[in-house]
C-alpha cells in the first residue's frame, strides 16, 4: 500500500509517499518521495512561529510539496483526468478559506494522472489549529478527488515512531521490547510516555509550564540569538565546554529534580537565566556561550534524572527519545553514556538524520499504524483539527 502523508502542525510543510509492504509494525517501509519546506526563515523575523503566517505559508506551499514527492516517487505522469464542474465546486467549497490552495490543487489535478495511493495520513493534532486545518482540508480535498480514505494522525505518535525508524537498514521500524519509555521533547511538548505495547500510550509525566524546546527558544531570544534557539544554544554550549569558560553569575537551579514525580518545569529556569544576565549591559560572545552551556547542562541533567526514574520505576526494556530537541547532540551523548553504564541491555533510540524535527515520514508511519480507523473519502467530516490532542 502506498501512503501519502501530510504534516502542517507547526512551521514545516511536508508531504511524503511511503510504500508499506505488510502490516504494522513488521511492514517494510520504502520511502518513495519526501518533500519538506521549512518556514523558519519566515518566522525568524518574529522570533517564533506566528500561527496565521504559518497557515498562509502552508497553503502556498502544499501543492509544490505534493508535486515534488509525487515526482520523486514516479507514481504519476502527466495524463490529464477529467475534472467535472461539481468536483471543482466541491473542492472550492472545501478550501473556501484558502482560495490559492484550491487554485493550485485544481491546476495540479488537471495535469497529473491519479496516483496509486491507498491511504492519506494527515496530522490533526497536537499543534497550531489554523496550521493543522490547512493540512486537513488539503487531505480532504485529495481524498475526495482520488477517492482514497484518510486517517488522522497524532503528531506525537509520529515522533515516537520516527525515533525507531531505521532508514539505514531496511527502511523499517525496529522491533522493540516492552515496556518502553518514551521521552518526547519538542517545541510544544515535554512528556514521558509509558508504552506497554505498540499503540498503547500512558502519560506518566509532563511539563507543568514551558516545553523544553520552548525554553531553548526563549533563552536564545534573551541572549539575542535567532529562532529556532535550540541549535544556536547548542553550538555555543559546545564551545563553552571545550574552552572551559567561566559561568556568568551563580549556578542555575535544577527545577523539579527532587520533586518525587515524573513532571517537569522549565519556566523558572528561564527566569533564572534572565536574572543572571539582566544587570549586564552587554554580554560578550564568551559570556553568551557560558550561559548556553549552563542552561543546556541543567536541562540535560533534569531530563536524564526524570527519564532514569521512569526507566527504573517501570522496568523499561527500551528507551525512545523523540521530538525536535532530541536533535541535541550533547543530550544524546549524555543519555547514551549514562544508560550504557546503568542499563547496558536496554537499547536507547534517538531519531536518525532529518527525523527529529517535524517531518511527514513519521506521519506516514503513524497513519499506517492506524490504517483501520481511516475515514472513507465520502465522509471525512469527522476529521477535525485538535490543537491539544493528547497521546494518552
Ligand atoms: O518537534 P519540533 O520540530 O516541533 C514541534 O513539534 O514543536 O521541535 C522544535 C523544537 C524547537 O523548540 C527547537 O529549538 C528545538 O526543537 N530544537 C533543538 C535542537 N534542534 C531543534 N533544541 C535543542 N537542541 C537542538 N539541537
Ligand atoms: Zn514536532
Short mmCIF file of C-alpha atoms and ligand atoms in Angstrom, two decimals:
data_model
loop_
_atom_site.label_atom_id
_atom_site.label_comp_id
_atom_site.label_asym_id
_atom_site.label_seq_id
_atom_site.Cartn_x
_atom_site.Cartn_y
_atom_site.Cartn_z
CA UNK A 1 0.00 0.00 0.00
CA UNK A 2 1.22 3.47 -0.86
CA UNK A 3 0.63 6.08 1.82
CA UNK A 4 0.60 9.80 1.16
CA UNK A 5 1.25 11.75 4.35
CA UNK A 6 0.81 15.41 5.16
CA UNK A 7 2.29 17.40 8.07
CA UNK A 8 1.39 21.06 8.75
CA UNK A 9 1.11 21.25 12.56
CA UNK A 10 3.73 23.94 13.07
CA UNK A 11 6.26 25.57 10.74
CA UNK A 12 7.18 22.68 8.47
CA UNK A 13 5.16 21.93 5.34
CA UNK A 14 5.83 18.30 4.49
CA UNK A 15 4.42 15.67 2.15
CA UNK A 16 5.76 12.19 1.59
CA UNK A 17 4.90 8.94 -0.07
CA UNK A 18 5.80 5.68 1.60
CA UNK A 19 5.25 2.20 0.31
CA UNK A 20 4.31 -0.14 3.15
CA UNK A 21 4.57 -3.83 2.42
CA UNK A 22 2.94 -5.90 5.16
CA UNK A 23 1.21 -4.97 8.38
CA UNK A 24 2.25 -2.52 11.07
CA UNK A 25 4.71 -2.81 12.80
CA UNK A 26 6.54 -5.51 10.84
CA UNK A 27 5.95 -3.99 7.41
CA UNK A 28 8.79 -3.00 5.16
CA UNK A 29 8.68 0.71 4.52
CA UNK A 30 10.18 2.25 1.40
CA UNK A 31 10.41 5.99 1.02
CA UNK A 32 9.23 6.75 -2.50
CA UNK A 33 9.04 10.53 -2.20
CA UNK A 34 9.78 13.01 0.55
CA UNK A 35 9.33 16.78 0.34
CA UNK A 36 9.71 19.30 3.13
CA UNK A 37 9.69 23.07 3.26
CA UNK A 38 10.81 24.69 6.49
CA UNK A 39 9.31 28.11 7.22
CA UNK A 40 11.95 29.02 9.82
CA UNK A 41 13.42 31.82 7.71
CA UNK A 42 9.97 33.41 7.56
CA UNK A 43 9.28 33.11 11.29
CA UNK A 44 12.76 34.12 12.41
CA UNK A 45 11.85 37.77 11.98
CA UNK A 46 9.14 37.36 14.64
CA UNK A 47 11.32 35.34 17.00
CA UNK A 48 8.87 32.43 16.97
CA UNK A 49 6.11 30.78 14.98
CA UNK A 50 3.26 33.10 14.09
CA UNK A 51 0.18 30.85 13.52
CA UNK A 52 -1.61 32.87 10.84
CA UNK A 53 1.60 33.26 8.89
CA UNK A 54 2.30 29.53 9.21
CA UNK A 55 -1.18 28.79 7.88
CA UNK A 56 -0.70 31.09 4.89
CA UNK A 57 2.67 29.56 4.05
CA UNK A 58 1.31 26.02 4.29
CA UNK A 59 -1.46 26.95 1.87
CA UNK A 60 1.05 28.48 -0.53
CA UNK A 61 3.47 25.53 -0.45
CA UNK A 62 1.42 22.33 -0.10
CA UNK A 63 0.82 21.65 -3.79
CA UNK A 64 4.51 22.20 -4.61
CA UNK A 65 5.42 19.67 -1.90
CA UNK A 66 2.86 17.20 -3.24
CA UNK A 67 4.24 17.64 -6.73
CA UNK A 68 7.82 17.12 -5.55
CA UNK A 69 7.01 13.98 -3.55
CA UNK A 70 4.99 12.53 -6.42
CA UNK A 71 7.69 13.34 -8.98
CA UNK A 72 10.28 11.59 -6.83
CA UNK A 73 8.02 8.56 -6.45
CA UNK A 74 7.49 8.21 -10.19
CA UNK A 75 3.91 7.19 -9.38
CA UNK A 76 2.22 9.67 -11.67
CA UNK A 77 2.70 11.00 -15.15
CA UNK A 78 1.17 13.93 -16.90
CA UNK A 79 -2.04 12.46 -18.18
CA UNK A 80 -4.95 14.75 -17.50
CA UNK A 81 -8.02 13.25 -15.79
CA UNK A 82 -11.32 14.95 -16.45
CA UNK A 83 -12.48 17.42 -13.84
CA UNK A 84 -16.25 17.69 -13.58
CA UNK A 85 -17.84 21.01 -12.62
CA UNK A 86 -19.36 19.53 -9.47
CA UNK A 87 -15.91 18.27 -8.42
CA UNK A 88 -14.42 21.70 -8.88
CA UNK A 89 -17.27 23.25 -6.91
CA UNK A 90 -16.76 20.78 -4.06
CA UNK A 91 -13.01 21.46 -3.90
CA UNK A 92 -13.62 25.21 -3.84
CA UNK A 93 -16.06 24.75 -1.00
CA UNK A 94 -13.68 22.55 0.99
CA UNK A 95 -10.85 25.02 0.52
CA UNK A 96 -13.05 28.09 0.81
CA UNK A 97 -10.63 29.80 3.18
CA UNK A 98 -7.59 29.01 1.06
CA UNK A 99 -8.59 30.01 -2.47
CA UNK A 100 -4.96 29.94 -3.66
CA UNK A 101 -4.60 26.38 -2.41
CA UNK A 102 -7.78 25.43 -4.29
CA UNK A 103 -6.43 27.03 -7.49
CA UNK A 104 -3.08 25.26 -7.18
CA UNK A 105 -4.67 21.91 -6.41
CA UNK A 106 -7.14 22.10 -9.30
CA UNK A 107 -4.34 23.00 -11.71
CA UNK A 108 -2.27 20.12 -10.34
CA UNK A 109 -5.18 17.70 -10.66
CA UNK A 110 -5.76 18.61 -14.30
CA UNK A 111 -2.11 17.94 -15.13
CA UNK A 112 -1.45 14.69 -13.31
CA UNK A 113 -2.66 11.14 -13.52
CA UNK A 114 -4.39 9.85 -10.37
CA UNK A 115 -1.56 8.08 -8.49
CA UNK A 116 -1.97 4.64 -6.88
CA UNK A 117 -2.34 5.87 -3.29
CA UNK A 118 -4.20 3.62 -0.84
CA UNK A 119 -4.26 5.84 2.22
CA UNK A 120 -3.82 9.51 3.09
CA UNK A 121 -2.41 10.23 6.56
CA UNK A 122 -2.67 13.75 7.96
CA UNK A 123 -1.66 15.29 11.29
CA UNK A 124 -4.76 16.51 13.14
CA UNK A 125 -3.05 17.42 16.42
CA UNK A 126 -1.46 18.47 18.61
CA UNK A 127 -0.27 21.71 17.03
CA UNK A 128 -1.40 25.15 15.91
CA UNK A 129 -5.03 24.81 14.87
CA UNK A 130 -5.00 27.24 11.92
CA UNK A 131 -1.95 25.40 10.57
CA UNK A 132 -3.46 21.96 11.19
CA UNK A 133 -6.67 22.91 9.37
CA UNK A 134 -4.84 23.69 6.13
CA UNK A 135 -3.31 20.21 6.02
CA UNK A 136 -6.62 18.60 6.99
CA UNK A 137 -8.64 20.40 4.35
CA UNK A 138 -6.00 19.61 1.77
CA UNK A 139 -6.17 15.93 2.78
CA UNK A 140 -9.97 16.01 2.49
CA UNK A 141 -9.76 17.55 -0.98
CA UNK A 142 -7.27 14.92 -2.18
CA UNK A 143 -9.32 12.13 -0.58
CA UNK A 144 -12.34 13.34 -2.50
CA UNK A 145 -10.57 13.78 -5.84
CA UNK A 146 -8.72 10.47 -5.69
CA UNK A 147 -11.34 8.52 -3.75
CA UNK A 148 -8.88 7.48 -1.04
CA UNK A 149 -9.57 7.03 2.72
CA UNK A 150 -7.89 9.40 5.13
CA UNK A 151 -6.57 8.72 8.61
CA UNK A 152 -5.99 11.42 11.26
CA UNK A 153 -2.58 11.13 12.93
CA UNK A 154 -1.33 12.18 16.35
CA UNK A 155 1.86 14.17 15.74
CA UNK A 156 3.47 12.88 18.97
CA UNK A 157 2.93 9.26 17.99
CA UNK A 158 4.73 10.20 14.79
CA UNK A 159 7.71 11.47 16.79
CA UNK A 160 7.90 8.17 18.72
CA UNK A 161 7.82 6.06 15.57
CA UNK A 162 10.34 8.32 13.82
CA UNK A 163 12.88 7.56 16.54
CA UNK A 164 12.77 3.81 15.92
CA UNK A 165 12.55 4.10 12.14
CA UNK A 166 15.79 2.91 10.67
CA UNK A 167 16.45 4.40 7.26
CA UNK A 168 19.99 2.99 7.16
CA UNK A 169 18.97 -0.63 7.49
CA UNK A 170 15.98 -1.92 5.60
CA UNK A 171 13.75 1.12 5.81
CA UNK A 172 11.76 -0.37 8.63
CA UNK A 173 10.53 0.01 12.14
CA UNK A 174 12.83 -1.59 14.66
CA UNK A 175 11.22 -4.35 16.70
CA UNK A 176 11.37 -3.18 20.27
CA UNK A 177 10.87 -4.87 23.64
CA UNK A 178 8.15 -3.63 26.01
CA UNK A 179 7.55 -1.91 28.33
CA UNK A 180 9.19 1.03 26.62
CA UNK A 181 9.61 4.54 27.95
CA UNK A 182 9.43 7.41 25.54
CA UNK A 183 10.74 10.88 26.33
CA UNK A 184 9.15 13.37 23.96
CA UNK A 185 10.85 16.76 23.83
CA UNK A 186 9.80 19.38 21.30
CA UNK A 187 8.80 22.99 20.95
CA UNK A 188 5.35 22.30 22.35
CA UNK A 189 5.81 19.18 24.49
CA UNK A 190 7.87 17.63 27.23
CA UNK A 191 6.43 14.31 28.32
CA UNK A 192 7.28 10.83 29.49
CA UNK A 193 5.16 8.12 27.93
CA UNK A 194 4.87 4.51 29.01
CA UNK A 195 4.27 2.04 26.18
CA UNK A 196 3.19 -1.41 27.30
CA UNK A 197 2.76 -2.45 23.69
CA UNK A 198 2.54 -0.98 20.22
CA UNK A 199 -0.04 1.82 20.03
CA UNK A 200 -0.60 1.80 23.81
CA UNK A 201 0.38 5.03 25.45
CA UNK A 202 0.14 6.20 29.01
CA UNK A 203 1.37 9.63 30.04
CA UNK A 204 3.42 9.28 33.22
CA UNK A 205 5.00 12.73 33.37
CA UNK A 206 4.84 16.09 31.67
CA UNK A 207 5.86 19.72 31.95
CA UNK A 208 3.78 21.92 34.18
CA UNK A 209 4.63 25.03 32.20
CA UNK A 210 7.04 25.57 29.28
CA UNK A 211 8.14 22.81 26.94
CA UNK A 212 11.86 22.22 26.82
CA UNK A 213 12.18 23.37 23.17
CA UNK A 214 10.25 26.49 24.10
CA UNK A 215 12.75 27.11 26.93
CA UNK A 216 15.65 26.77 24.46
CA UNK A 217 13.91 29.23 22.14
CA UNK A 218 13.18 31.76 24.90
CA UNK A 219 16.67 31.62 26.40
CA UNK A 220 18.13 32.05 22.91
CA UNK A 221 15.95 35.09 22.41
CA UNK A 222 17.11 36.64 25.70
CA UNK A 223 20.67 36.18 24.53
CA UNK A 224 19.92 37.86 21.22
CA UNK A 225 20.15 34.61 19.24
CA UNK A 226 17.81 33.82 16.35
CA UNK A 227 14.85 31.41 16.23
CA UNK A 228 14.83 28.42 16.49
CA UNK A 229 17.01 28.67 19.57
CA UNK A 230 17.90 25.02 20.14
CA UNK A 231 20.65 24.66 17.54
CA UNK A 232 22.01 28.16 18.32
CA UNK A 233 22.29 27.46 22.05
CA UNK A 234 23.76 24.05 21.36
CA UNK A 235 26.74 25.19 19.22
CA UNK A 236 27.67 27.87 21.75
CA UNK A 237 27.35 25.46 24.68
CA UNK A 238 29.73 23.11 22.92
CA UNK A 239 32.38 25.79 22.55
CA UNK A 240 31.99 26.88 26.18
CA UNK A 241 32.57 23.27 27.26
CA UNK A 242 35.60 22.88 25.04
CA UNK A 243 37.14 26.12 26.27
CA UNK A 244 36.01 25.62 29.84
CA UNK A 245 34.60 29.17 30.00
CA UNK A 246 33.67 30.50 33.45
CA UNK A 247 29.96 30.72 34.40
CA UNK A 248 28.09 34.01 34.49
CA UNK A 249 26.70 34.57 37.99
CA UNK A 250 25.51 31.87 40.35
CA UNK A 251 24.70 28.27 39.47
CA UNK A 252 21.34 27.77 37.77
CA UNK A 253 18.60 25.93 39.71
CA UNK A 254 17.70 22.37 38.71
CA UNK A 255 13.90 22.56 38.55
CA UNK A 256 11.84 19.65 39.92
CA UNK A 257 14.90 17.47 40.22
CA UNK A 258 13.76 16.16 43.59
CA UNK A 259 10.00 16.58 43.20
CA UNK A 260 9.47 12.83 43.58
CA UNK A 261 7.29 12.58 40.48
CA UNK A 262 7.96 12.48 36.75
CA UNK A 263 6.88 16.04 35.97
CA UNK A 264 9.00 18.88 34.65
CA UNK A 265 9.04 22.66 34.87
CA UNK A 266 11.18 24.95 32.78
CA UNK A 267 9.73 28.41 33.22
CA UNK A 268 11.64 29.05 36.49
CA UNK A 269 14.89 28.06 34.81
CA UNK A 270 14.23 30.53 32.03
CA UNK A 271 13.61 33.26 34.63
CA UNK A 272 16.82 32.30 36.47
CA UNK A 273 18.74 32.79 33.22
CA UNK A 274 17.14 36.21 32.87
CA UNK A 275 18.30 37.21 36.38
CA UNK A 276 21.85 36.11 35.58
CA UNK A 277 22.11 38.43 32.65
CA UNK A 278 19.82 41.36 33.45
CA UNK A 279 22.48 43.51 35.11
CA UNK A 280 24.86 43.21 32.24
CA UNK A 281 24.58 45.90 29.64
CA UNK A 282 26.20 43.76 27.00
CA UNK A 283 27.28 40.17 27.04
CA UNK A 284 30.49 39.05 25.36
CA UNK A 285 30.39 36.08 23.00
CA UNK A 286 32.13 34.04 25.71
CA UNK A 287 29.54 35.00 28.31
CA UNK A 288 26.70 34.10 25.95
CA UNK A 289 28.35 30.75 25.28
CA UNK A 290 28.79 30.10 29.03
CA UNK A 291 25.09 30.83 29.72
CA UNK A 292 24.14 28.48 26.86
CA UNK A 293 26.30 25.72 28.34
CA UNK A 294 24.99 26.13 31.88
CA UNK A 295 21.41 26.12 30.63
CA UNK A 296 21.96 23.07 28.43
CA UNK A 297 23.71 21.25 31.29
CA UNK A 298 20.80 21.78 33.66
CA UNK A 299 18.15 20.88 31.12
CA UNK A 300 20.02 17.71 30.19
CA UNK A 301 20.51 16.71 33.81
CA UNK A 302 16.85 17.19 34.70
CA UNK A 303 15.65 15.30 31.61
CA UNK A 304 18.11 12.50 32.32
CA UNK A 305 17.23 12.11 36.00
CA UNK A 306 13.49 12.01 35.35
CA UNK A 307 13.92 9.58 32.48
CA UNK A 308 16.14 7.38 34.64
CA UNK A 309 13.45 7.40 37.34
CA UNK A 310 10.79 6.39 34.80
CA UNK A 311 13.01 3.63 33.36
CA UNK A 312 13.60 2.18 36.83
CA UNK A 313 10.04 2.55 38.09
CA UNK A 314 8.53 0.76 35.09
CA UNK A 315 11.41 -1.64 34.44
CA UNK A 316 11.70 -0.37 30.87
CA UNK A 317 13.23 -2.65 28.25
CA UNK A 318 13.57 0.10 25.67
CA UNK A 319 14.08 3.85 25.77
CA UNK A 320 12.90 6.08 22.93
CA UNK A 321 13.78 9.78 22.78
CA UNK A 322 11.97 11.86 20.16
CA UNK A 323 10.89 15.36 19.09
CA UNK A 324 12.86 18.36 17.85
CA UNK A 325 15.06 18.72 20.95
CA UNK A 326 16.31 15.14 20.51
CA UNK A 327 18.48 16.58 17.72
CA UNK A 328 20.63 17.98 20.55
CA UNK A 329 23.97 16.15 20.37
CA UNK A 330 25.03 16.86 23.95
CA UNK A 331 21.76 15.42 25.23
CA UNK A 332 22.16 12.34 23.04
CA UNK A 333 25.75 11.84 24.14
CA UNK A 334 24.84 12.22 27.81
CA UNK A 335 21.89 9.81 27.59
CA UNK A 336 23.87 7.22 25.61
CA UNK A 337 26.77 7.33 28.05
CA UNK A 338 24.58 7.20 31.15
CA UNK A 339 22.34 4.32 30.09
CA UNK A 340 25.25 2.39 28.62
CA UNK A 341 26.57 2.15 32.18
CA UNK A 342 23.35 1.83 34.17
CA UNK A 343 21.22 -0.25 31.74
CA UNK A 344 23.64 -1.88 29.29
CA UNK A 345 20.96 -4.21 27.92
CA UNK A 346 18.40 -1.51 27.24
CA UNK A 347 18.54 -0.07 23.72
CA UNK A 348 18.27 3.74 23.58
CA UNK A 349 16.79 5.14 20.38
CA UNK A 350 17.25 8.63 19.03
CA UNK A 351 15.89 9.67 15.62
CA UNK A 352 18.11 9.36 12.58
CA UNK A 353 19.11 12.36 10.46
CA UNK A 354 16.18 14.55 9.44
CA UNK A 355 13.76 12.63 11.65
CA UNK A 356 13.98 14.56 14.92
CA UNK A 357 12.36 17.79 13.83
CA UNK A 358 8.94 17.77 12.19
CA UNK A 359 8.61 15.72 9.01
CA UNK A 360 5.96 13.76 7.15
CA UNK A 361 7.68 10.35 7.11
CA UNK A 362 6.70 9.95 10.74
CA UNK A 363 3.11 10.82 9.87
CA UNK A 364 3.01 8.04 7.27
CA UNK A 365 4.26 5.53 9.88
CA UNK A 366 1.66 6.57 12.44
CA UNK A 367 -1.01 6.61 9.72
CA UNK A 368 -0.12 3.04 8.78
CA UNK A 369 -0.39 2.03 12.45
CA UNK A 370 -3.99 3.26 12.46
CA UNK A 371 -4.99 2.41 8.89
CA UNK A 372 -8.04 0.52 10.18
CA UNK A 373 -9.52 3.72 11.60
CA UNK A 374 -9.31 5.62 8.31
CA UNK A 375 -12.37 7.63 7.34
CA UNK A 376 -13.95 6.91 3.97
CA UNK A 377 -13.38 9.55 1.30
CA UNK A 378 -17.10 10.28 1.22
CA UNK A 379 -17.44 11.02 4.93
CA UNK A 380 -14.34 12.74 6.23
CA UNK A 381 -16.45 15.35 8.08
CA UNK A 382 -15.39 13.82 11.37
CA UNK A 383 -11.84 14.80 10.58
CA UNK A 384 -11.11 17.90 12.63
CA UNK A 385 -8.08 19.72 13.97
CA UNK A 386 -7.44 19.14 17.65
CA UNK A 387 -4.69 21.51 18.78
CA UNK A 388 -4.49 19.85 22.20
CA UNK A 389 -4.78 16.26 21.06
CA UNK A 390 -3.11 14.08 23.68
CA UNK A 391 -1.37 10.74 23.25
CA UNK A 392 -2.98 9.19 26.28
O1 LIG B 1 9.45 18.66 17.07
P1 LIG B 1 9.74 20.03 16.55
O2 LIG B 1 10.37 20.16 15.20
O3 LIG B 1 8.44 20.90 16.50
C1 LIG B 1 7.44 20.78 17.45
O4 LIG B 1 6.61 19.84 17.31
O5 LIG B 1 7.50 21.59 18.39
O6 LIG B 1 10.64 20.76 17.67
C2 LIG B 1 11.11 22.08 17.51
C3 LIG B 1 11.92 22.47 18.73
C4 LIG B 1 12.32 23.94 18.77
O7 LIG B 1 11.98 24.47 20.04
C5 LIG B 1 13.83 23.91 18.58
O8 LIG B 1 14.50 24.97 19.24
C6 LIG B 1 14.19 22.58 19.18
O9 LIG B 1 13.14 21.72 18.78
N1 LIG B 1 15.49 22.07 18.69
C7 LIG B 1 16.56 21.88 19.49
C8 LIG B 1 17.62 21.45 18.64
N2 LIG B 1 17.14 21.40 17.36
C9 LIG B 1 15.84 21.78 17.42
N3 LIG B 1 16.72 22.04 20.81
C10 LIG B 1 17.93 21.78 21.33
N4 LIG B 1 18.99 21.39 20.60
C11 LIG B 1 18.89 21.21 19.26
N5 LIG B 1 19.94 20.82 18.55
ZN1 LIG B 2 7.03 18.01 16.46
#
